[in-house]
Short mmCIF file of C-alpha atoms and ligand atoms in Angstrom, two decimals:
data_model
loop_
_atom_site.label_atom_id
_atom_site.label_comp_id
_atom_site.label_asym_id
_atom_site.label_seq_id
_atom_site.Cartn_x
_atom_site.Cartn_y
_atom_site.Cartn_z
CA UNK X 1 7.13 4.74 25.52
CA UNK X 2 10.51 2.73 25.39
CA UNK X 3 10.64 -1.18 24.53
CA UNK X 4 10.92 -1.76 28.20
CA UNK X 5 14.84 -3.38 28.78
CA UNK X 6 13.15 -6.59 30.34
CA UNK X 7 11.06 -7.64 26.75
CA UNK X 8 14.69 -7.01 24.55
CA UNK X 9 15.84 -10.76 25.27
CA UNK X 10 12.14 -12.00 23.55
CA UNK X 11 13.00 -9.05 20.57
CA UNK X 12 16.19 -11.09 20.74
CA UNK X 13 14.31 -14.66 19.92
CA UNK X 14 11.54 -13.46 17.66
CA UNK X 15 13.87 -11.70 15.40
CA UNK X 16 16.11 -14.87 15.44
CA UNK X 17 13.20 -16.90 14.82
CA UNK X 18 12.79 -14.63 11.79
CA UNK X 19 16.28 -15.01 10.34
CA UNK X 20 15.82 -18.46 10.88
CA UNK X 21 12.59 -19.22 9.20
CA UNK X 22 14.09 -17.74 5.81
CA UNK X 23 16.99 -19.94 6.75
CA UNK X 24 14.71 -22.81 6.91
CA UNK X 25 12.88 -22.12 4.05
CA UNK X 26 16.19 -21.62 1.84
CA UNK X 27 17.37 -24.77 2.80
CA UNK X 28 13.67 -26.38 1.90
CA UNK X 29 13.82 -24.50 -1.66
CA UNK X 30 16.77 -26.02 -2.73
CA UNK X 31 15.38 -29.57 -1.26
CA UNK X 32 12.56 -28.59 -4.35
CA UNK X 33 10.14 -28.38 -1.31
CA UNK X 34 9.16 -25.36 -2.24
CA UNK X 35 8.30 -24.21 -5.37
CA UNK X 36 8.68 -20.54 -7.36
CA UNK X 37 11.18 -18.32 -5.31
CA UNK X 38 11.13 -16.08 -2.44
CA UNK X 39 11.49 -12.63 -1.24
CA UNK X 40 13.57 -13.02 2.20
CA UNK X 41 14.23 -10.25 4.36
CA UNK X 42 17.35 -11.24 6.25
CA UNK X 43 18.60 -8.29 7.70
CA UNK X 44 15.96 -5.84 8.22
CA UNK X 45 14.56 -7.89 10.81
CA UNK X 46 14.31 -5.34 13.50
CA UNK X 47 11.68 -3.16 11.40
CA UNK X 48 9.08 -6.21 11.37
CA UNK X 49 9.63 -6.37 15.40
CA UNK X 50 9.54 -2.96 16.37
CA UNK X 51 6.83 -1.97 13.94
CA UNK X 52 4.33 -4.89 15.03
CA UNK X 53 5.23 -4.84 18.43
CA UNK X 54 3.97 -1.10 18.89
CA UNK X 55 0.84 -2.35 17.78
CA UNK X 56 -2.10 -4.33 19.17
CA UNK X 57 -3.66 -7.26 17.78
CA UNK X 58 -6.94 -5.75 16.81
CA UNK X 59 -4.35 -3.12 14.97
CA UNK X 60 -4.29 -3.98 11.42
CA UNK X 61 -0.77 -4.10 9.18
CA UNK X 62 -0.47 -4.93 5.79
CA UNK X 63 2.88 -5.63 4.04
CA UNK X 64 5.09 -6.90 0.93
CA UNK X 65 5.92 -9.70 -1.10
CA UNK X 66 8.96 -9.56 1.62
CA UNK X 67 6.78 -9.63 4.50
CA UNK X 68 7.68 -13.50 6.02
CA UNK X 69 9.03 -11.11 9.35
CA UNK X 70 6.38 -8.84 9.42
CA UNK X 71 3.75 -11.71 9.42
CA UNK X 72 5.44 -12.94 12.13
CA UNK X 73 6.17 -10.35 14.47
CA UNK X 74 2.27 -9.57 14.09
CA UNK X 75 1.60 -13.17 15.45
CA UNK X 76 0.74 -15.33 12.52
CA UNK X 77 1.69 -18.51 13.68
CA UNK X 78 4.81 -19.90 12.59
CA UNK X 79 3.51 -23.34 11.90
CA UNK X 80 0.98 -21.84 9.52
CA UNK X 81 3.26 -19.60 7.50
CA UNK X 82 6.26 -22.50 6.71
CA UNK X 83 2.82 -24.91 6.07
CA UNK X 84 1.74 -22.16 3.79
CA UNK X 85 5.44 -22.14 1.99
CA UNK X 86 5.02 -25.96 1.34
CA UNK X 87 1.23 -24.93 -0.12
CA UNK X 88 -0.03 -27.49 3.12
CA UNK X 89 -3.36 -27.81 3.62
CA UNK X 90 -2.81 -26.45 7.37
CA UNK X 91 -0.86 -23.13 6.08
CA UNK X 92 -2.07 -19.85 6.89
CA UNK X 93 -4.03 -19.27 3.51
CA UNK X 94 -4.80 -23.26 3.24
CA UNK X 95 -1.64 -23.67 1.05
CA UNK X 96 -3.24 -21.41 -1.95
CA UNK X 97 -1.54 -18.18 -1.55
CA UNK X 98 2.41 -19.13 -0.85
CA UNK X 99 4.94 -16.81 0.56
CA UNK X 100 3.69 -13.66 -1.31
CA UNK X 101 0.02 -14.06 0.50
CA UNK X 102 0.49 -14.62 4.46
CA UNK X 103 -2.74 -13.42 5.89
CA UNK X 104 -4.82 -14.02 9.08
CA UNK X 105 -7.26 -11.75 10.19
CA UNK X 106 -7.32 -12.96 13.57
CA UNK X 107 -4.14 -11.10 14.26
CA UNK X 108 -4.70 -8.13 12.51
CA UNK X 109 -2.40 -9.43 9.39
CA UNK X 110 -4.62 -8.05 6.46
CA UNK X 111 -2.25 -9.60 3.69
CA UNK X 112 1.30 -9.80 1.86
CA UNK X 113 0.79 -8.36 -1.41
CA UNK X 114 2.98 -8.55 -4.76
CA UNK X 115 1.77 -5.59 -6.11
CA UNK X 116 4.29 -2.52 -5.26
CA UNK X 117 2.43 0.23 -3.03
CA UNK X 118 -0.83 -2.07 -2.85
CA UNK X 119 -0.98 -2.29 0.81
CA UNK X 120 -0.77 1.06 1.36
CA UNK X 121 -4.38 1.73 0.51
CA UNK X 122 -5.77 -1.61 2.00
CA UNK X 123 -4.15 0.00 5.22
CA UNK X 124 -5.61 3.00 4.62
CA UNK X 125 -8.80 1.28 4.40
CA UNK X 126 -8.49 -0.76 7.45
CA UNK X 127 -7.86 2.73 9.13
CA UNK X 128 -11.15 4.91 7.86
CA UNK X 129 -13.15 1.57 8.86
CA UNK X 130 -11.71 1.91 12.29
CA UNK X 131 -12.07 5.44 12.16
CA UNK X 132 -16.29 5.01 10.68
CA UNK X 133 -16.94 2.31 13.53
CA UNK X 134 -15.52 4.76 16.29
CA UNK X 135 -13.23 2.37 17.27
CA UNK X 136 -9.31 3.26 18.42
CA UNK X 137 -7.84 0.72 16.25
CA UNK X 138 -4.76 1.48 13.92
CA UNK X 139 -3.69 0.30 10.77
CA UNK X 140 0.01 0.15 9.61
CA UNK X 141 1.69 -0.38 5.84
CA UNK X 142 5.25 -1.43 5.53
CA UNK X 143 6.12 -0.82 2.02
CA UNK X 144 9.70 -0.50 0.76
CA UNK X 145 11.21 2.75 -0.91
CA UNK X 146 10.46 1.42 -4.61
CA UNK X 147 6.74 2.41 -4.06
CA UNK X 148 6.87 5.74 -3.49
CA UNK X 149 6.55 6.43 -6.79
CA UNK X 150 3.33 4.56 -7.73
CA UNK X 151 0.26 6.84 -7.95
CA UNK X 152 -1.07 5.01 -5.00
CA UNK X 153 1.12 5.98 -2.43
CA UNK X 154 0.71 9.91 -3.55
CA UNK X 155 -2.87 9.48 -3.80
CA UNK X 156 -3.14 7.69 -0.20
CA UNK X 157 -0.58 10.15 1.36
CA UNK X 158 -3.00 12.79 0.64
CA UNK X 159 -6.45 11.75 1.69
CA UNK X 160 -4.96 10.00 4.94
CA UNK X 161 -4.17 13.51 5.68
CA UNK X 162 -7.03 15.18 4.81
CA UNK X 163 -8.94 12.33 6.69
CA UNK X 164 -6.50 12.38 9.49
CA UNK X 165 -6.38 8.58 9.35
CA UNK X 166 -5.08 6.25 12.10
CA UNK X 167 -2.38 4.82 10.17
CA UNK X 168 1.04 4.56 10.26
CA UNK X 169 3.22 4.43 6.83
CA UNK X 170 6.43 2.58 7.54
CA UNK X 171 9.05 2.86 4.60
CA UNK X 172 11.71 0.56 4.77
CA UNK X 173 14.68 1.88 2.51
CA UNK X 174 17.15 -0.99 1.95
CA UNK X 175 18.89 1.20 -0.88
CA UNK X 176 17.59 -0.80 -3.65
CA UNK X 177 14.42 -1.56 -5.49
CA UNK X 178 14.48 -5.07 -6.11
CA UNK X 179 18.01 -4.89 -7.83
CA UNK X 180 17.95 -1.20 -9.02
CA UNK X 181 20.12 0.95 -6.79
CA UNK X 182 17.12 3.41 -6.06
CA UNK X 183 18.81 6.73 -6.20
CA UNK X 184 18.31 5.45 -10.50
CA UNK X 185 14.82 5.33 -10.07
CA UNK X 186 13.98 8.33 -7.47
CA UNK X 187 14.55 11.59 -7.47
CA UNK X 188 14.63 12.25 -3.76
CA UNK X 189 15.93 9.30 -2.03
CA UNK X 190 14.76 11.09 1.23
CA UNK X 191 11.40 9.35 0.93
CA UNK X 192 10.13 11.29 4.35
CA UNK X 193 10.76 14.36 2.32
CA UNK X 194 7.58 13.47 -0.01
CA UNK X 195 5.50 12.23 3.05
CA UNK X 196 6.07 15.65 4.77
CA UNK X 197 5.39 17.64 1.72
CA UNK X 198 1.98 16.25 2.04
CA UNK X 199 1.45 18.00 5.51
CA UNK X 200 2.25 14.85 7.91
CA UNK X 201 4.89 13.92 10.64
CA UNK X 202 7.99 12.23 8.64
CA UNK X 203 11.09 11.19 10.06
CA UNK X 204 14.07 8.99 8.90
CA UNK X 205 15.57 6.70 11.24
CA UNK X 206 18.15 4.11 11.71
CA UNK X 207 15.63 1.04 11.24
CA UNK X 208 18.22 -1.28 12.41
CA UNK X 209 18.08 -0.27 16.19
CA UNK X 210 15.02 -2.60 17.06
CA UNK X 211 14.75 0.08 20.33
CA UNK X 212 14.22 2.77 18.03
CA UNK X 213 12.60 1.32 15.75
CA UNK X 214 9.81 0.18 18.13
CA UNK X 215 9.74 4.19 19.93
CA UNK X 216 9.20 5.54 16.63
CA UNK X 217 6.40 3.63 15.53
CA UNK X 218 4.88 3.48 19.08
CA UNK X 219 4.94 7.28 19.09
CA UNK X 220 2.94 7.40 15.58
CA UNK X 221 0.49 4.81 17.03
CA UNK X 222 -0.03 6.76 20.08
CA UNK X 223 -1.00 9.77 17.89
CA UNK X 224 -3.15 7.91 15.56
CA UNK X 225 -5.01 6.57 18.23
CA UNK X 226 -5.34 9.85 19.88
CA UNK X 227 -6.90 11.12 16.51
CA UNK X 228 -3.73 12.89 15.22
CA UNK X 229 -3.43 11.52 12.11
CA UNK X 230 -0.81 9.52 9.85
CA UNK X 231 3.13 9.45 10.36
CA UNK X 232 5.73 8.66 8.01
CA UNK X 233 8.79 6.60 9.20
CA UNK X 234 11.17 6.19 6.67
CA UNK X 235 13.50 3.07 8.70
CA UNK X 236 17.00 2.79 7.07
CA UNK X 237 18.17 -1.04 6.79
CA UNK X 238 19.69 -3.39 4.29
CA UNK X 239 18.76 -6.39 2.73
CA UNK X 240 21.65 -8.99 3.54
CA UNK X 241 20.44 -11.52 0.86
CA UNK X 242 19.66 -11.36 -2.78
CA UNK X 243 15.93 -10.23 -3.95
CA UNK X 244 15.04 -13.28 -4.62
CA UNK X 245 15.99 -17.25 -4.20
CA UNK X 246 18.54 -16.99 -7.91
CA UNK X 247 19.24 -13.23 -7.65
CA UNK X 248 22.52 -13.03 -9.28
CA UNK X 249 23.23 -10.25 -7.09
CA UNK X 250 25.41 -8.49 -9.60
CA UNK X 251 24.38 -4.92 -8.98
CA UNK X 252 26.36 -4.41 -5.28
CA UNK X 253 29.63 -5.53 -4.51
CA UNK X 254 30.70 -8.53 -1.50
CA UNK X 255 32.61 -5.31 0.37
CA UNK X 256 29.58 -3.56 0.96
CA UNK X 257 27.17 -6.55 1.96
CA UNK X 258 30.47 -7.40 4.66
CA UNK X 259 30.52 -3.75 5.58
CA UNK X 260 26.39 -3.92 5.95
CA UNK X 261 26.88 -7.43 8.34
CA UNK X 262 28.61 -5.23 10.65
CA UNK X 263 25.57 -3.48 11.28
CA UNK X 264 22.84 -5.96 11.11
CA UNK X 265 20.28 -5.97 13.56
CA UNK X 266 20.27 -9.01 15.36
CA UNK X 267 23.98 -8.70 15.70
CA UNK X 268 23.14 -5.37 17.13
CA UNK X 269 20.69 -6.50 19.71
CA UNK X 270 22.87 -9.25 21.01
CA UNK X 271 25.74 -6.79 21.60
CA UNK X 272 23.32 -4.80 23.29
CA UNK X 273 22.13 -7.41 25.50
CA UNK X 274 25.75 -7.82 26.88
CA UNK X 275 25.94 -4.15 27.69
CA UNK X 276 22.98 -4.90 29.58
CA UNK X 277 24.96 -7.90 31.38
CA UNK X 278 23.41 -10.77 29.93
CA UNK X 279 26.03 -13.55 28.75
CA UNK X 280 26.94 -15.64 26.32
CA UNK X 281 25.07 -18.20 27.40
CA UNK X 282 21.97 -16.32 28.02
CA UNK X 283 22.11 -15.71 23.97
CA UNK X 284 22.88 -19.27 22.85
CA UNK X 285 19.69 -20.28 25.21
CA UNK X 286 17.71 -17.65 23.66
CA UNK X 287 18.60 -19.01 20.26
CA UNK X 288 18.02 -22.60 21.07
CA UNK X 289 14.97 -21.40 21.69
CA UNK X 290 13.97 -20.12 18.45
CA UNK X 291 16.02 -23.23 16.56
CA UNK X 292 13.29 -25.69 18.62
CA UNK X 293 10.36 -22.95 17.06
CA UNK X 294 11.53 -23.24 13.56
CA UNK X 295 12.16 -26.65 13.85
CA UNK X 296 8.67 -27.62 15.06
CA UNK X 297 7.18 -25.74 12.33
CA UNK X 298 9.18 -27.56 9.99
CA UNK X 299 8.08 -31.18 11.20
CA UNK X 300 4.53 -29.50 11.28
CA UNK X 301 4.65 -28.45 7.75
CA UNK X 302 6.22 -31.39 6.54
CA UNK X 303 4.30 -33.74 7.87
CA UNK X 304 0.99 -31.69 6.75
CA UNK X 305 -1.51 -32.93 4.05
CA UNK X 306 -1.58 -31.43 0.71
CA UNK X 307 -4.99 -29.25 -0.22
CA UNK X 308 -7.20 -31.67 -1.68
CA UNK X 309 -7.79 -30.74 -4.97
CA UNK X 310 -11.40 -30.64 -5.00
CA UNK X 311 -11.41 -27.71 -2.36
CA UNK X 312 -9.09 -25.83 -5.07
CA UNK X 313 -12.49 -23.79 -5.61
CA UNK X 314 -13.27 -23.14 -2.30
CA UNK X 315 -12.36 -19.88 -1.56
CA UNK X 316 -12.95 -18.21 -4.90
CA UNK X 317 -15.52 -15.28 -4.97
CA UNK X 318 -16.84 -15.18 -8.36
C1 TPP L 1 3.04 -2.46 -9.49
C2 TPP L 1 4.27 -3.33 -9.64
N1 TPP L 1 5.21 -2.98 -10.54
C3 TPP L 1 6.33 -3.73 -10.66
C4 TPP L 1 6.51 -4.85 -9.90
C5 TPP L 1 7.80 -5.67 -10.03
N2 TPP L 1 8.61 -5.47 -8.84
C6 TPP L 1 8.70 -6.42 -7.90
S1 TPP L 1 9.65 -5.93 -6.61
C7 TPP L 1 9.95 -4.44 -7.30
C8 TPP L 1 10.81 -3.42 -6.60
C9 TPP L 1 10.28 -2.97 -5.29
O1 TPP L 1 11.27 -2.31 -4.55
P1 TPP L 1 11.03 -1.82 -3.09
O2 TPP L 1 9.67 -1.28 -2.95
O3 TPP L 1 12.15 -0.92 -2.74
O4 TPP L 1 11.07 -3.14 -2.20
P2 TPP L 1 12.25 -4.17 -1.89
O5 TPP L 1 12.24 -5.18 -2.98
O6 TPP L 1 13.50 -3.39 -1.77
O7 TPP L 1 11.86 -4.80 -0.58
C10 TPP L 1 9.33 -4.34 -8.53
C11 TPP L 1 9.42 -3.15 -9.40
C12 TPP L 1 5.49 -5.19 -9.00
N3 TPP L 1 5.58 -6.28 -8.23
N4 TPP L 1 4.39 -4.41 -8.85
#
C-alpha cells in the first residue's frame, strides 16, 4: 500500500522537524551545551520516515549511533530526545545515555546502539519474541552498509531465515563507512546481493524517495506479518554532513556533496508537493510548523533539571 498523497504534507514536517533537530543540536554543540560529538543524519531523512511509518507502534525498530531521525519518526518524543542531548533529567533515557542511546519502549524504539551491526540481533530478538508470544508484531533494524561485514549480521541473516522471522533489515548505504569510501572496505558494495544469497527477498532502492521508501518497507512488513519471513532493503542515500560534529571531511570532495544536495530528500518531497499543487506558502506553513516543534523542545530541554547525582546509580543492573 502507497503513502496515501493526503499524509505527504505531514512526511513533509516530520522530516523537516528531523533536519532541524540536528540543526538545533549543532548550533547547541558549539554553544558547549552539549558535550562529546554527534552522529547527524542530515540527508537521509526520508529512510527514518518511510521505514517507521510502515510500522506500528507495538512494532519494534532498533537503530545506530545515527539514529536521532529514526527515533523520531518512531514517535519518541522530541522534547525527550533534545532533553536527552543536554543529559536533562527529563530526556528520554533520564539524561544517562546521550545521543548514541535514544530509547523508549513505549513506542516500540528498542535502542540506538554504538556498536556496528548490534541492533541487528536485538531486532532479531524482538522478532522471535513476537513470533514465541503468537503475536503479529514486527521488528525492524536500520543499520548502515559498514556492518555487513561483522559476523553478526551474517550470523542473523541466516537464522532469521531459517526462523522465518518478522523482521525487516533496512540497509542504508550512504557510500561511506564513517569516512572510508566503502567500496575500500567491501567486496560487494551491492549489500542486497549478500542478503539474497542467504535465501531472502533483497532489493536496492532509491532511499531518498520518502514514497518509495515507505512502499518498500510496508511491503516487507506486510509479509512479515503474514508469516513470510525477513526482507532486505538496501535504501541508497547520502549523508549531507560530516560523520561526526569535527569530521574534517577530507575523504569526498565539495562537488559531490553540491551534486548530492540536488537530490536530497526533503528537497525532493517539497518539489513533489508542488506537482501535487500545493504552494509555496503551503511549504513555508508546514515548516513553521516544525521550527515552533524544535523550538519548544529546545526551551523544554533547556530549561530542564540536571540528573541529580545521587540517582546516577539508579538504573544500573549489577
Ligand atoms: C563493532 C564496531 N567496530 C568499529 C566501530 C567504529 N565505527 C564507528 S562508525 C563506523 C563505520 C560504520 O559505517 P556504516 O555502518 O556504513 O554507518 P554510517 O556511519 O555510514 O552511518 C565504525 C567502524 C564501532 N562503533 N563498532
Amino acid at each position: 500500500m502507497p503513502l496515501p498523497p493526503e499524509r505527504l504534507p505531514d512526511a513533509y514536517r516530520q522530516m523537516l522537524i528531523i533536519r532541524k533537530f540536528e540543526e538545533a543540536i549543532r548550533d547547541l554543540y558549539q554553544r558547549g551545551k552539549i558535550r562529546g560529538s554527534f552522529h547527524p543524519c542530515v540527508g537521509q531523512e526520508a529512510t527514518a520516515v518511510g521505514g517507521c511509518w510502515a510500522l506500528r507502534n507495538d512494532d519494534h525498530m532498533t537503530c545506530t549511533y545515527r539514529g536521532h531521525g529514526h527515533a523520531i519518526a518512531k514517535g519518541l518524543s522530541v522534547r525527550e530526545a533534545m532533553a536527552e542531548m543536554l543529559g536533562k533529567r527529563t530526556g528520554c533515557s533520564r539524561g544517562n545515555g546521550g545521543s548514541m542511546h535514544f530509547t523508549d519502549p513505549s513506542v516500540g524504539l528498542l535502542g540506538a546502539n554504538a556498536i556496528v551491526a548490534a541492533g541487528i540481533p536485538h531486532a532479531a530478538g524482538a522478532a522471535l519474541a513476537g513470533q514465541l508470544q503468537k503475536k503479529d508484531t514486527v521488528a525492524l533494524a536500520f543499520f548502515g552498509e559498514g556492518a555487513v561485514n561483522q559476523g553478526v549480521f551474517h550470523e542473523t541473516l541466516n537464522l532469521a531465515v531459517i526462523w522465518k522471522l518478522p523482521l525487516v533489515l533496512v540497509c542504508e548505504n550512504n557510500l561511506y563507512s564513517e569516512m572510508t569510501p566503502s567500496h575500500e572496505t567491501t567486496s560487494t558494495v551491492e549489500t542486497h546481493k549478500r542478503a539474497a544469497a542467504y535465501g531472502m527477498p533483497a532489493v536496492r532502492i532509491d532511499a531518498n524517495d520518502v514514497e518509495l521508501m515507505y512502499v518498500t518497507v510496508e511491503e516487507a512488513v506486510a509479509r512479515a506479518r503474514a508469516g513470510g519471513g525477513p526482507t532486505y532493503i538496501e535504501g541508497m542515500t547520502y549523508r549531507l554532513w560530516g560523520h561526526m560534529m569535527g569530521d574534517p571531511e577530507v575523504y569526498r570532495t565539495k562537488e559531490e556533496v553540491a551534486q548530492a544536495r540536488e537530490n536530497e530528500p526533503i528537497l525532493r518531497l517539497g518539489r513533489r508537493l508542488k506537482e501535487l499543487g500545493h504552494t509555496d506558502a503551503d511549504l513555508a506553513r508546514l515548516e513553521a510548523e516544525a521550527d515552533a516543534v524544535i523550538a519548544d523542545a529546545a526551551q523544554f530541554a533547556e530549561s530542564s533539571p540536571a540528573p541529580d547525582p545521587a540517582e546516577a546509580l539508579e538504573d544500573v543492573f549489577a
